[in-house]
Amino acid sequence: MSTALPERDAHEAVVTLDRRDGPFGEVVLRRRGRHFEIIANGCFLMDTADGRSERLLIQAALDELDRTGAPVEPSVLIGGLGVGFSLAYAAAEPRWGRIAIVERETAIIDWHRSGPLGAFSDGALEDRRVQVLHTDLLEYLAAADGERYDALCLDIDNGPDWTVTDSNAGLYGADGLAVLWHRLQPGGVLAVWSAQPSADFEEALRAAGFSDVVTHEIPVSRGVPDVVHLARRAG
């Protein structure tokens, strides 16, 4: 896994605001100039510089539900709280019925409840539709009596080919995709954020029985575009 950070102005001051050791390793919150960054085990995860792709993760799922007739007040599970862009965007859409957000890192939840990232989740944690599930996403999805959702929007890694922890890799293989398929309502939509396109992941989605597999690209200032992989569980 690469530990390189995005290119930044060399003159921007970097300040470590919090550093925690947890069951999954070290998590760090930093301020770089006027933006905040989350670093996990030395690997850059995300920052507050540009949330377009995180918002598209939510919008693309809703648009795909609309394409074939979205249910009234559809439910969505968001995997990964991060800097809060995806959750805030979902909470700003009154059409969502239930919004579940899964986050395994206590530190990240704290940074939103009582720290500087609360400005980016924009009060969404207090929305009556929002339920914060403080647990590991893979463990939550694997529960035998798990709830089904109309949309699963996942942003817990830098992509299917670039995971934060080795254990996450199983989510994007055949067994993990089977779990995701079963956690969707018939006609439900899976959206997966990635820092780069993955043709192999598209093929894995089709092999797992998903239909309407597409990839939306979001240009970034440098390098390959961010993407959202989208797929549907047939009704």
Short mmCIF file of C-alpha atoms in Angstrom, two decimals:
data_model
loop_
_atom_site.label_atom_id
_atom_site.label_comp_id
_atom_site.label_asym_id
_atom_site.label_seq_id
_atom_site.Cartn_x
_atom_site.Cartn_y
_atom_site.Cartn_z
CA MET A 1 0.00 0.00 0.00
CA SER A 2 1.29 3.45 -0.88
CA THR A 3 1.71 5.92 1.97
CA ALA A 4 2.19 8.93 -0.27
CA LEU A 5 0.14 12.00 0.48
CA PRO A 6 -1.44 14.18 -2.21
CA GLU A 7 0.79 16.97 -3.44
CA ARG A 8 0.35 20.12 -1.39
CA ASP A 9 1.91 23.55 -1.18
CA ALA A 10 5.22 23.03 0.60
CA HIS A 11 4.63 26.23 2.56
CA GLU A 12 1.40 25.02 4.17
CA ALA A 13 1.83 24.42 7.88
CA VAL A 14 0.97 20.91 9.08
CA VAL A 15 -0.30 20.55 12.64
CA THR A 16 -1.17 17.24 14.31
CA LEU A 17 -4.39 17.82 16.27
CA ASP A 18 -4.95 14.32 17.65
CA ARG A 19 -3.26 10.95 17.48
CA ARG A 20 -4.84 7.73 18.75
CA ASP A 21 -3.86 4.07 18.90
CA GLY A 22 -6.77 1.68 18.54
CA PRO A 23 -7.51 -1.95 17.68
CA PHE A 24 -6.93 -1.25 13.98
CA GLY A 25 -3.77 0.81 14.38
CA GLU A 26 -2.96 4.50 14.56
CA VAL A 27 -5.39 7.21 13.46
CA VAL A 28 -4.26 10.82 13.14
CA LEU A 29 -6.13 14.06 12.56
CA ARG A 30 -4.02 16.82 11.04
CA ARG A 31 -4.60 20.36 9.84
CA ARG A 32 -2.76 21.36 6.70
CA GLY A 33 -3.30 25.03 6.03
CA ARG A 34 -7.06 25.48 6.22
CA HIS A 35 -7.90 21.82 5.50
CA PHE A 36 -8.07 18.75 7.73
CA GLU A 37 -6.65 15.30 6.94
CA ILE A 38 -7.23 11.82 8.33
CA ILE A 39 -4.24 9.49 8.28
CA ALA A 40 -4.57 5.78 9.19
CA ASN A 41 -1.42 3.76 9.88
CA GLY A 42 0.58 6.29 7.90
CA CYS A 43 -1.72 6.09 4.88
CA PHE A 44 -3.59 9.19 3.72
CA LEU A 45 -7.32 8.49 3.76
CA MET A 46 -9.08 11.74 2.95
CA ASP A 47 -9.17 15.45 3.57
CA THR A 48 -11.63 18.32 3.51
CA ALA A 49 -10.23 19.94 0.35
CA ASP A 50 -12.80 18.60 -2.11
CA GLY A 51 -15.88 16.50 -1.32
CA ARG A 52 -17.29 16.15 -4.84
CA SER A 53 -16.67 12.44 -5.18
CA GLU A 54 -17.96 11.67 -1.68
CA ARG A 55 -21.19 13.53 -2.48
CA LEU A 56 -21.47 11.75 -5.81
CA LEU A 57 -21.32 8.46 -3.90
CA ILE A 58 -24.69 9.33 -2.38
CA GLN A 59 -26.26 11.13 -5.33
CA ALA A 60 -25.38 8.42 -7.85
CA ALA A 61 -27.03 5.78 -5.66
CA LEU A 62 -30.22 7.84 -5.36
CA ASP A 63 -30.25 8.61 -9.09
CA GLU A 64 -29.92 4.92 -9.88
CA LEU A 65 -32.82 4.09 -7.55
CA ASP A 66 -34.87 6.78 -9.30
CA ARG A 67 -34.06 5.33 -12.70
CA THR A 68 -36.25 2.29 -12.09
CA GLY A 69 -38.56 3.71 -9.44
CA ALA A 70 -37.17 4.46 -5.99
CA PRO A 71 -39.18 3.27 -2.98
CA VAL A 72 -40.79 5.87 -0.74
CA GLU A 73 -38.20 7.02 1.82
CA PRO A 74 -35.43 4.62 0.77
CA SER A 75 -32.88 3.49 3.34
CA VAL A 76 -29.13 3.92 2.94
CA LEU A 77 -26.15 2.47 4.74
CA ILE A 78 -22.98 4.57 4.51
CA GLY A 79 -19.78 2.71 5.23
CA GLY A 80 -17.26 5.12 6.71
CA LEU A 81 -17.86 8.49 8.38
CA GLY A 82 -14.54 9.99 7.27
CA VAL A 83 -14.63 13.77 7.12
CA GLY A 84 -18.42 13.73 6.89
CA PHE A 85 -19.11 14.85 3.33
CA SER A 86 -21.18 11.77 2.38
CA LEU A 87 -23.25 11.80 5.57
CA ALA A 88 -23.94 15.54 5.39
CA TYR A 89 -25.03 15.23 1.77
CA ALA A 90 -27.36 12.33 2.57
CA ALA A 91 -28.88 14.15 5.55
CA ALA A 92 -29.53 17.21 3.39
CA GLU A 93 -31.75 15.08 1.13
CA PRO A 94 -35.21 14.77 2.75
CA ARG A 95 -36.15 11.80 0.60
CA TRP A 96 -33.92 9.38 2.48
CA GLY A 97 -35.86 7.57 5.17
CA ARG A 98 -33.27 5.84 7.34
CA ILE A 99 -29.58 6.76 7.17
CA ALA A 100 -27.21 4.36 8.93
CA ILE A 101 -23.54 5.33 9.17
CA VAL A 102 -20.98 2.69 10.15
CA GLU A 103 -17.67 3.86 11.63
CA ARG A 104 -15.26 1.62 13.55
CA GLU A 105 -12.88 4.33 14.77
CA THR A 106 -13.88 5.96 18.05
CA ALA A 107 -11.55 8.87 17.27
CA ILE A 108 -13.32 9.78 14.04
CA ILE A 109 -16.73 9.79 15.74
CA ASP A 110 -15.29 11.99 18.50
CA TRP A 111 -13.80 14.43 15.96
CA HIS A 112 -17.31 14.92 14.58
CA ARG A 113 -19.19 15.08 17.88
CA SER A 114 -16.83 17.43 19.69
CA GLY A 115 -14.01 18.28 17.31
CA PRO A 116 -13.30 20.27 14.15
CA LEU A 117 -14.86 17.76 11.72
CA GLY A 118 -18.33 18.57 13.06
CA ALA A 119 -18.37 21.56 10.72
CA PHE A 120 -18.22 19.18 7.75
CA SER A 121 -20.84 16.67 8.90
CA ASP A 122 -22.94 19.79 9.54
CA GLY A 123 -25.04 18.50 12.42
CA ALA A 124 -26.05 15.34 10.56
CA LEU A 125 -25.27 13.12 13.55
CA GLU A 126 -28.20 14.79 15.33
CA ASP A 127 -30.65 14.15 12.47
CA ARG A 128 -33.49 11.90 13.69
CA ARG A 129 -33.07 9.65 10.61
CA VAL A 130 -29.38 9.05 11.28
CA GLN A 131 -28.11 6.11 13.31
CA VAL A 132 -24.40 5.92 14.08
CA LEU A 133 -23.24 2.29 14.21
CA HIS A 134 -19.93 2.16 16.06
CA THR A 135 -18.66 -1.13 14.69
CA ASP A 136 -16.55 -2.70 12.00
CA LEU A 137 -18.35 -2.64 8.64
CA LEU A 138 -17.35 -6.18 7.68
CA GLU A 139 -18.58 -7.58 10.99
CA TYR A 140 -21.83 -5.63 10.72
CA LEU A 141 -22.50 -6.81 7.18
CA ALA A 142 -21.73 -10.43 8.04
CA ALA A 143 -24.33 -10.60 10.86
CA ALA A 144 -26.80 -13.37 10.04
CA ASP A 145 -29.86 -11.32 11.04
CA GLY A 146 -28.71 -8.15 9.30
CA GLU A 147 -31.08 -5.53 7.92
CA ARG A 148 -31.40 -4.96 4.20
CA TYR A 149 -31.02 -1.51 2.64
CA ASP A 150 -32.09 0.14 -0.57
CA ALA A 151 -28.59 1.55 -1.04
CA LEU A 152 -25.14 0.66 0.27
CA CYS A 153 -22.60 3.49 -0.13
CA LEU A 154 -19.11 2.39 0.87
CA ASP A 155 -16.06 4.59 1.44
CA ILE A 156 -13.84 2.78 3.92
CA ASP A 157 -10.71 2.39 1.77
CA ASN A 158 -8.84 4.19 -0.97
CA GLY A 159 -10.54 1.69 -3.27
CA PRO A 160 -10.94 -2.03 -3.96
CA ASP A 161 -7.27 -2.28 -4.95
CA TRP A 162 -5.93 -0.08 -2.14
CA THR A 163 -7.30 -1.08 1.25
CA VAL A 164 -6.57 0.58 4.58
CA THR A 165 -6.15 -2.77 6.37
CA ASP A 166 -5.48 -6.19 4.86
CA SER A 167 -8.71 -7.58 6.32
CA ASN A 168 -10.76 -5.14 4.23
CA ALA A 169 -9.65 -6.83 1.00
CA GLY A 170 -12.20 -9.60 1.53
CA LEU A 171 -15.03 -7.12 1.09
CA TYR A 172 -14.24 -6.72 -2.61
CA GLY A 173 -13.84 -10.40 -3.46
CA ALA A 174 -16.49 -12.99 -4.26
CA ASP A 175 -17.44 -13.73 -0.64
CA GLY A 176 -17.64 -10.06 0.34
CA LEU A 177 -19.70 -9.11 -2.70
CA ALA A 178 -22.10 -11.97 -1.94
CA VAL A 179 -22.62 -10.47 1.52
CA LEU A 180 -23.25 -7.04 0.01
CA TRP A 181 -25.70 -8.51 -2.51
CA HIS A 182 -27.70 -10.13 0.29
CA ARG A 183 -27.70 -6.90 2.33
CA LEU A 184 -29.50 -5.06 -0.48
CA GLN A 185 -33.19 -5.04 -1.09
CA PRO A 186 -34.17 -6.43 -4.52
CA GLY A 187 -33.47 -3.59 -6.94
CA GLY A 188 -31.09 -2.01 -4.43
CA VAL A 189 -27.93 -0.14 -5.40
CA LEU A 190 -24.30 -0.59 -4.36
CA ALA A 191 -21.97 2.42 -4.67
CA VAL A 192 -18.25 2.09 -3.87
CA TRP A 193 -15.82 5.03 -3.74
CA SER A 194 -12.31 4.56 -5.10
CA ALA A 195 -9.24 6.71 -5.59
CA GLN A 196 -8.75 5.12 -9.01
CA PRO A 197 -10.75 3.10 -11.54
CA SER A 198 -10.66 -0.70 -11.26
CA ALA A 199 -11.67 -2.80 -14.25
CA ASP A 200 -11.06 -5.93 -12.16
CA PHE A 201 -13.60 -4.76 -9.60
CA GLU A 202 -16.17 -4.11 -12.33
CA GLU A 203 -15.73 -7.69 -13.52
CA ALA A 204 -15.97 -8.99 -9.95
CA LEU A 205 -19.29 -7.15 -9.52
CA ARG A 206 -20.72 -8.77 -12.65
CA ALA A 207 -19.43 -12.19 -11.61
CA ALA A 208 -21.15 -11.75 -8.23
CA GLY A 209 -24.52 -11.27 -9.92
CA PHE A 210 -24.77 -7.48 -9.94
CA SER A 211 -26.25 -5.76 -12.99
CA ASP A 212 -26.03 -2.25 -14.47
CA VAL A 213 -22.35 -1.96 -13.50
CA VAL A 214 -20.98 1.51 -14.33
CA THR A 215 -18.13 3.72 -13.17
CA HIS A 216 -18.47 7.48 -12.68
CA GLU A 217 -15.21 9.47 -12.85
CA ILE A 218 -14.55 12.73 -11.01
CA PRO A 219 -11.50 14.67 -12.28
CA VAL A 220 -9.00 15.77 -9.64
CA SER A 221 -6.26 18.38 -9.83
CA ARG A 222 -3.48 15.82 -10.20
CA GLY A 223 -3.30 12.18 -11.19
CA VAL A 224 -6.04 9.71 -12.08
CA PRO A 225 -9.65 10.65 -11.33
CA ASP A 226 -11.58 9.58 -8.25
CA VAL A 227 -14.38 7.20 -9.16
CA VAL A 228 -17.63 5.76 -7.87
CA HIS A 229 -18.37 2.19 -8.91
CA LEU A 230 -22.11 1.61 -9.18
CA ALA A 231 -24.04 -1.65 -9.45
CA ARG A 232 -27.54 -2.98 -8.83
CA ARG A 233 -29.04 -6.09 -7.28
CA ALA A 234 -31.63 -7.22 -9.81
CA GLY A 235 -35.20 -7.03 -8.57
#
